[in-house]
């Protein structure tokens, strides 16, 4: 018995509504609650039996708005330092992150097991991947499963962030570690290399400097994952603001 529930993230939205979508397994029509239809073409639902999550595409005639860039509407909840009990303003700088693709749809959200967003595009490997902010390429590597990965280090008002772009089908020409990149420079093409079931971008954002031996949090990949899980537990979702843009991202 497949029981499907909307995950909590959808419940924070304003004005829940109900739509119908098909369960491909048994072709039953199901009802889903979903958030603002302009903001979300898909819902992530959980299978209670095995806790896996799947994405259901809502059958809608969406009219989507174009946006030029995404400004973070609220400051990410930062970790409270254990020794500081302060109600002072958060120190996270106001910042603007850009979408990593021209077109896309979020198919998976961050969780303790998946500290990233998965983004698909109808363009498939034709979708170019861009940095979410200006920065410097800090890593070009493959993981043990063969995923092509690029990381970019960002310095935003003195605060270091790393964005990680995974499963690329190929790297951009002339990409090298240390290369300064802007939001308009290609990092490569969307793909499905490595542990992946389809063409998509897996993008993680953490507030640390991956591969920087002086970074106390993520000097290497182990640190990156360890730190990422800690930050997810602290409700840091990095690129989270981007989920609020319309799902068809004519945004660059
Ligand atoms: Zn992923």
mmCIF file of C-alpha atoms and ligand atoms in Angstrom:
data_model
loop_
_atom_site.group_PDB
_atom_site.id
_atom_site.type_symbol
_atom_site.label_atom_id
_atom_site.label_comp_id
_atom_site.label_asym_id
_atom_site.label_seq_id
_atom_site.Cartn_x
_atom_site.Cartn_y
_atom_site.Cartn_z
ATOM 1 C CA UNK A 1 0.000 0.000 0.000
ATOM 2 C CA UNK A 2 1.589 3.121 -1.146
ATOM 3 C CA UNK A 3 0.832 5.922 1.233
ATOM 4 C CA UNK A 4 1.872 9.295 0.090
ATOM 5 C CA UNK A 5 2.153 12.366 2.194
ATOM 6 C CA UNK A 6 3.385 15.779 1.387
ATOM 7 C CA UNK A 7 6.575 16.567 3.159
ATOM 8 C CA UNK A 8 6.703 19.254 5.739
ATOM 9 C CA UNK A 9 8.475 21.734 3.552
ATOM 10 C CA UNK A 10 5.394 22.099 1.461
ATOM 11 C CA UNK A 11 3.301 22.874 4.461
ATOM 12 C CA UNK A 12 5.054 26.105 5.207
ATOM 13 C CA UNK A 13 3.617 27.665 2.149
ATOM 14 C CA UNK A 14 0.838 30.088 2.019
ATOM 15 C CA UNK A 15 -2.479 28.793 0.839
ATOM 16 C CA UNK A 16 -2.334 25.066 0.423
ATOM 17 C CA UNK A 17 -4.370 23.838 -2.459
ATOM 18 C CA UNK A 18 -5.234 20.445 -3.820
ATOM 19 C CA UNK A 19 -4.367 19.070 -7.212
ATOM 20 C CA UNK A 20 -4.572 15.684 -8.835
ATOM 21 C CA UNK A 21 -1.677 13.696 -10.158
ATOM 22 C CA UNK A 22 -1.234 10.131 -11.216
ATOM 23 C CA UNK A 23 0.612 7.467 -9.338
ATOM 24 C CA UNK A 24 2.506 5.781 -12.158
ATOM 25 C CA UNK A 25 2.590 2.467 -10.312
ATOM 26 C CA UNK A 26 -1.100 1.761 -10.278
ATOM 27 C CA UNK A 27 -2.375 4.636 -12.373
ATOM 28 C CA UNK A 28 -4.548 5.809 -9.533
ATOM 29 C CA UNK A 29 -5.349 9.435 -9.402
ATOM 30 C CA UNK A 30 -4.150 10.945 -6.173
ATOM 31 C CA UNK A 31 -4.781 14.186 -4.430
ATOM 32 C CA UNK A 32 -1.900 16.311 -3.341
ATOM 33 C CA UNK A 33 -1.684 19.451 -1.448
ATOM 34 C CA UNK A 34 0.828 21.812 -2.850
ATOM 35 C CA UNK A 35 2.076 25.269 -2.367
ATOM 36 C CA UNK A 36 1.580 28.250 -4.608
ATOM 37 C CA UNK A 37 1.285 26.879 -8.073
ATOM 38 C CA UNK A 38 3.423 29.611 -9.558
ATOM 39 C CA UNK A 39 6.246 28.545 -7.330
ATOM 40 C CA UNK A 40 6.115 24.815 -7.489
ATOM 41 C CA UNK A 41 5.426 22.498 -10.390
ATOM 42 C CA UNK A 42 6.394 19.424 -8.501
ATOM 43 C CA UNK A 43 5.900 18.067 -5.052
ATOM 44 C CA UNK A 44 8.099 15.740 -3.130
ATOM 45 C CA UNK A 45 6.138 13.027 -1.384
ATOM 46 C CA UNK A 46 7.267 10.346 0.955
ATOM 47 C CA UNK A 47 6.498 6.678 0.793
ATOM 48 C CA UNK A 48 5.733 5.735 4.369
ATOM 49 C CA UNK A 49 6.700 2.115 3.865
ATOM 50 C CA UNK A 50 10.325 2.668 3.079
ATOM 51 C CA UNK A 51 10.744 6.372 3.743
ATOM 52 C CA UNK A 52 11.897 6.966 0.209
ATOM 53 C CA UNK A 53 10.818 10.148 -1.418
ATOM 54 C CA UNK A 54 9.635 10.617 -4.918
ATOM 55 C CA UNK A 55 8.708 13.603 -6.974
ATOM 56 C CA UNK A 56 5.277 14.023 -8.436
ATOM 57 C CA UNK A 57 4.796 16.383 -11.276
ATOM 58 C CA UNK A 58 1.635 18.347 -10.992
ATOM 59 C CA UNK A 59 -0.499 18.400 -14.061
ATOM 60 C CA UNK A 60 -1.158 22.018 -14.467
ATOM 61 C CA UNK A 61 -1.152 24.677 -17.057
ATOM 62 C CA UNK A 62 1.372 26.833 -15.378
ATOM 63 C CA UNK A 63 1.982 30.343 -16.410
ATOM 64 C CA UNK A 64 5.390 31.158 -15.148
ATOM 65 C CA UNK A 65 6.972 34.459 -14.638
ATOM 66 C CA UNK A 66 10.466 35.361 -15.618
ATOM 67 C CA UNK A 67 12.823 36.726 -13.052
ATOM 68 C CA UNK A 68 16.132 38.434 -13.567
ATOM 69 C CA UNK A 69 17.856 37.300 -10.433
ATOM 70 C CA UNK A 70 17.071 35.860 -7.092
ATOM 71 C CA UNK A 71 17.575 37.883 -4.018
ATOM 72 C CA UNK A 72 17.502 35.981 -0.812
ATOM 73 C CA UNK A 73 14.264 36.980 0.841
ATOM 74 C CA UNK A 74 15.355 36.112 4.322
ATOM 75 C CA UNK A 75 18.587 35.434 6.061
ATOM 76 C CA UNK A 76 19.408 31.733 6.419
ATOM 77 C CA UNK A 77 19.221 30.572 9.976
ATOM 78 C CA UNK A 78 22.802 30.426 11.091
ATOM 79 C CA UNK A 79 24.192 28.143 13.699
ATOM 80 C CA UNK A 80 24.179 29.637 17.142
ATOM 81 C CA UNK A 81 27.589 29.466 18.630
ATOM 82 C CA UNK A 82 27.363 27.456 21.806
ATOM 83 C CA UNK A 83 29.057 30.057 23.939
ATOM 84 C CA UNK A 84 27.063 32.976 22.677
ATOM 85 C CA UNK A 85 23.564 33.709 23.756
ATOM 86 C CA UNK A 86 22.838 36.653 21.648
ATOM 87 C CA UNK A 87 19.857 38.266 20.115
ATOM 88 C CA UNK A 88 22.064 40.425 17.961
ATOM 89 C CA UNK A 89 21.395 40.556 14.265
ATOM 90 C CA UNK A 90 22.633 37.528 12.361
ATOM 91 C CA UNK A 91 25.998 38.064 10.758
ATOM 92 C CA UNK A 92 25.112 36.450 7.455
ATOM 93 C CA UNK A 93 25.596 39.088 4.808
ATOM 94 C CA UNK A 94 22.829 40.084 2.525
ATOM 95 C CA UNK A 95 23.630 38.428 -0.714
ATOM 96 C CA UNK A 96 22.334 37.572 -4.098
ATOM 97 C CA UNK A 97 22.657 34.125 -5.522
ATOM 98 C CA UNK A 98 21.775 33.311 -9.048
ATOM 99 C CA UNK A 99 20.170 30.252 -10.457
ATOM 100 C CA UNK A 100 22.663 27.621 -11.653
ATOM 101 C CA UNK A 101 20.668 26.949 -14.809
ATOM 102 C CA UNK A 102 18.596 28.928 -17.256
ATOM 103 C CA UNK A 103 15.715 26.523 -17.005
ATOM 104 C CA UNK A 104 15.056 24.038 -14.303
ATOM 105 C CA UNK A 105 12.866 22.360 -11.821
ATOM 106 C CA UNK A 106 13.712 21.230 -8.336
ATOM 107 C CA UNK A 107 13.144 17.516 -7.891
ATOM 108 C CA UNK A 108 14.758 16.973 -4.528
ATOM 109 C CA UNK A 109 15.330 19.121 -1.501
ATOM 110 C CA UNK A 110 18.056 19.062 1.105
ATOM 111 C CA UNK A 111 17.822 16.608 3.930
ATOM 112 C CA UNK A 112 20.187 14.941 6.307
ATOM 113 C CA UNK A 113 20.712 12.244 3.663
ATOM 114 C CA UNK A 114 20.876 14.590 0.732
ATOM 115 C CA UNK A 115 22.386 17.934 1.537
ATOM 116 C CA UNK A 116 21.695 19.442 -1.830
ATOM 117 C CA UNK A 117 19.097 20.365 -4.359
ATOM 118 C CA UNK A 118 18.490 18.235 -7.412
ATOM 119 C CA UNK A 119 17.458 20.224 -10.433
ATOM 120 C CA UNK A 120 16.278 18.829 -13.742
ATOM 121 C CA UNK A 121 15.849 20.571 -17.051
ATOM 122 C CA UNK A 122 13.892 19.653 -20.129
ATOM 123 C CA UNK A 123 17.012 20.562 -22.058
ATOM 124 C CA UNK A 124 18.844 17.637 -20.526
ATOM 125 C CA UNK A 125 22.552 17.737 -21.258
ATOM 126 C CA UNK A 126 21.885 20.867 -23.284
ATOM 127 C CA UNK A 127 21.463 22.773 -20.050
ATOM 128 C CA UNK A 128 24.519 24.795 -19.152
ATOM 129 C CA UNK A 129 25.547 25.004 -15.520
ATOM 130 C CA UNK A 130 26.577 28.398 -14.159
ATOM 131 C CA UNK A 131 28.030 29.452 -10.818
ATOM 132 C CA UNK A 132 25.416 30.743 -8.411
ATOM 133 C CA UNK A 133 27.674 33.676 -7.591
ATOM 134 C CA UNK A 134 30.984 35.046 -8.763
ATOM 135 C CA UNK A 135 33.913 33.122 -7.372
ATOM 136 C CA UNK A 136 36.932 30.988 -8.073
ATOM 137 C CA UNK A 137 36.914 27.378 -9.236
ATOM 138 C CA UNK A 138 38.207 25.419 -6.261
ATOM 139 C CA UNK A 139 37.752 21.844 -7.412
ATOM 140 C CA UNK A 140 37.392 19.820 -10.612
ATOM 141 C CA UNK A 141 37.171 16.143 -9.853
ATOM 142 C CA UNK A 142 35.238 12.926 -10.151
ATOM 143 C CA UNK A 143 33.897 10.965 -7.227
ATOM 144 C CA UNK A 144 34.285 7.212 -6.794
ATOM 145 C CA UNK A 145 31.126 6.625 -8.831
ATOM 146 C CA UNK A 146 32.441 8.697 -11.716
ATOM 147 C CA UNK A 147 30.405 11.849 -11.253
ATOM 148 C CA UNK A 148 31.977 14.904 -12.866
ATOM 149 C CA UNK A 149 32.068 17.603 -10.223
ATOM 150 C CA UNK A 150 33.037 21.254 -10.056
ATOM 151 C CA UNK A 151 33.220 23.353 -6.923
ATOM 152 C CA UNK A 152 33.338 27.125 -6.765
ATOM 153 C CA UNK A 153 34.529 29.156 -3.804
ATOM 154 C CA UNK A 154 32.638 32.370 -3.130
ATOM 155 C CA UNK A 155 33.638 35.200 -0.900
ATOM 156 C CA UNK A 156 30.525 37.124 -0.054
ATOM 157 C CA UNK A 157 31.271 40.091 2.153
ATOM 158 C CA UNK A 158 34.136 38.237 3.733
ATOM 159 C CA UNK A 159 32.196 35.040 4.313
ATOM 160 C CA UNK A 160 33.341 31.944 2.443
ATOM 161 C CA UNK A 161 30.869 29.705 0.676
ATOM 162 C CA UNK A 162 31.385 26.676 -1.532
ATOM 163 C CA UNK A 163 28.941 25.643 -4.211
ATOM 164 C CA UNK A 164 29.278 22.133 -5.574
ATOM 165 C CA UNK A 165 27.918 21.061 -8.972
ATOM 166 C CA UNK A 166 27.609 17.311 -9.474
ATOM 167 C CA UNK A 167 26.783 14.808 -12.291
ATOM 168 C CA UNK A 168 27.949 17.049 -15.150
ATOM 169 C CA UNK A 169 28.075 15.417 -18.576
ATOM 170 C CA UNK A 170 31.168 17.413 -19.440
ATOM 171 C CA UNK A 171 33.254 20.230 -18.131
ATOM 172 C CA UNK A 172 33.407 23.624 -19.761
ATOM 173 C CA UNK A 173 36.405 24.339 -21.920
ATOM 174 C CA UNK A 174 39.345 25.991 -20.237
ATOM 175 C CA UNK A 175 38.166 25.165 -16.766
ATOM 176 C CA UNK A 176 40.941 24.981 -14.205
ATOM 177 C CA UNK A 177 41.282 25.178 -10.472
ATOM 178 C CA UNK A 178 41.934 28.773 -9.553
ATOM 179 C CA UNK A 179 40.005 30.181 -12.466
ATOM 180 C CA UNK A 180 37.920 33.211 -11.533
ATOM 181 C CA UNK A 181 34.368 32.731 -12.735
ATOM 182 C CA UNK A 182 31.365 34.965 -12.919
ATOM 183 C CA UNK A 183 27.744 33.992 -12.879
ATOM 184 C CA UNK A 184 27.837 34.058 -16.677
ATOM 185 C CA UNK A 185 30.707 31.588 -17.112
ATOM 186 C CA UNK A 186 29.848 28.016 -17.953
ATOM 187 C CA UNK A 187 31.088 25.317 -15.624
ATOM 188 C CA UNK A 188 29.892 22.533 -17.892
ATOM 189 C CA UNK A 189 26.738 20.792 -19.000
ATOM 190 C CA UNK A 190 24.070 19.057 -16.966
ATOM 191 C CA UNK A 191 24.470 15.296 -16.987
ATOM 192 C CA UNK A 192 23.975 12.023 -15.207
ATOM 193 C CA UNK A 193 27.519 10.872 -14.496
ATOM 194 C CA UNK A 194 28.132 8.986 -11.302
ATOM 195 C CA UNK A 195 25.426 7.727 -9.000
ATOM 196 C CA UNK A 196 22.421 9.165 -10.736
ATOM 197 C CA UNK A 197 19.209 7.925 -12.275
ATOM 198 C CA UNK A 198 18.738 10.670 -14.799
ATOM 199 C CA UNK A 199 20.114 13.910 -16.143
ATOM 200 C CA UNK A 200 20.072 16.484 -13.394
ATOM 201 C CA UNK A 201 22.221 18.856 -11.416
ATOM 202 C CA UNK A 202 22.946 18.093 -7.794
ATOM 203 C CA UNK A 203 23.955 21.363 -6.205
ATOM 204 C CA UNK A 204 25.110 21.797 -2.652
ATOM 205 C CA UNK A 205 26.002 25.062 -0.979
ATOM 206 C CA UNK A 206 27.883 25.278 2.267
ATOM 207 C CA UNK A 207 29.341 28.145 4.200
ATOM 208 C CA UNK A 208 32.855 26.828 4.224
ATOM 209 C CA UNK A 209 35.862 26.710 1.893
ATOM 210 C CA UNK A 210 36.155 23.217 0.451
ATOM 211 C CA UNK A 211 39.730 22.074 -0.201
ATOM 212 C CA UNK A 212 41.166 24.952 1.796
ATOM 213 C CA UNK A 213 43.529 23.274 4.269
ATOM 214 C CA UNK A 214 43.087 26.233 6.590
ATOM 215 C CA UNK A 215 39.349 25.853 6.738
ATOM 216 C CA UNK A 216 38.402 24.272 10.042
ATOM 217 C CA UNK A 217 35.151 22.881 8.690
ATOM 218 C CA UNK A 218 35.718 21.434 5.247
ATOM 219 C CA UNK A 219 39.387 21.198 4.261
ATOM 220 C CA UNK A 220 38.523 18.076 2.275
ATOM 221 C CA UNK A 221 35.519 16.159 1.024
ATOM 222 C CA UNK A 222 35.098 14.229 4.256
ATOM 223 C CA UNK A 223 34.958 17.492 6.109
ATOM 224 C CA UNK A 224 32.560 18.883 3.559
ATOM 225 C CA UNK A 225 30.078 16.061 4.096
ATOM 226 C CA UNK A 226 30.527 16.048 7.832
ATOM 227 C CA UNK A 227 30.080 19.777 8.047
ATOM 228 C CA UNK A 228 27.190 19.662 5.607
ATOM 229 C CA UNK A 229 25.286 17.185 7.715
ATOM 230 C CA UNK A 230 25.869 19.276 10.782
ATOM 231 C CA UNK A 231 24.668 22.392 9.002
ATOM 232 C CA UNK A 232 21.602 20.638 7.628
ATOM 233 C CA UNK A 233 20.781 19.654 11.197
ATOM 234 C CA UNK A 234 21.088 23.315 12.034
ATOM 235 C CA UNK A 235 18.608 24.126 9.277
ATOM 236 C CA UNK A 236 21.173 25.718 7.008
ATOM 237 C CA UNK A 237 19.950 25.034 3.502
ATOM 238 C CA UNK A 238 22.319 27.185 1.513
ATOM 239 C CA UNK A 239 20.701 27.736 -1.804
ATOM 240 C CA UNK A 240 17.333 27.443 -0.148
ATOM 241 C CA UNK A 241 16.188 30.821 -1.251
ATOM 242 C CA UNK A 242 16.151 29.669 -4.827
ATOM 243 C CA UNK A 243 13.238 27.357 -4.211
ATOM 244 C CA UNK A 244 11.035 30.398 -4.092
ATOM 245 C CA UNK A 245 11.522 31.265 -7.726
ATOM 246 C CA UNK A 246 9.164 29.962 -10.352
ATOM 247 C CA UNK A 247 10.054 26.486 -11.555
ATOM 248 C CA UNK A 248 10.728 27.550 -15.097
ATOM 249 C CA UNK A 249 13.833 29.502 -14.599
ATOM 250 C CA UNK A 250 14.211 31.976 -17.397
ATOM 251 C CA UNK A 251 16.348 33.704 -14.911
ATOM 252 C CA UNK A 252 19.733 34.381 -16.352
HETATM 253 ZN ZN1 LIG B 1 21.191 15.008 -5.500
#
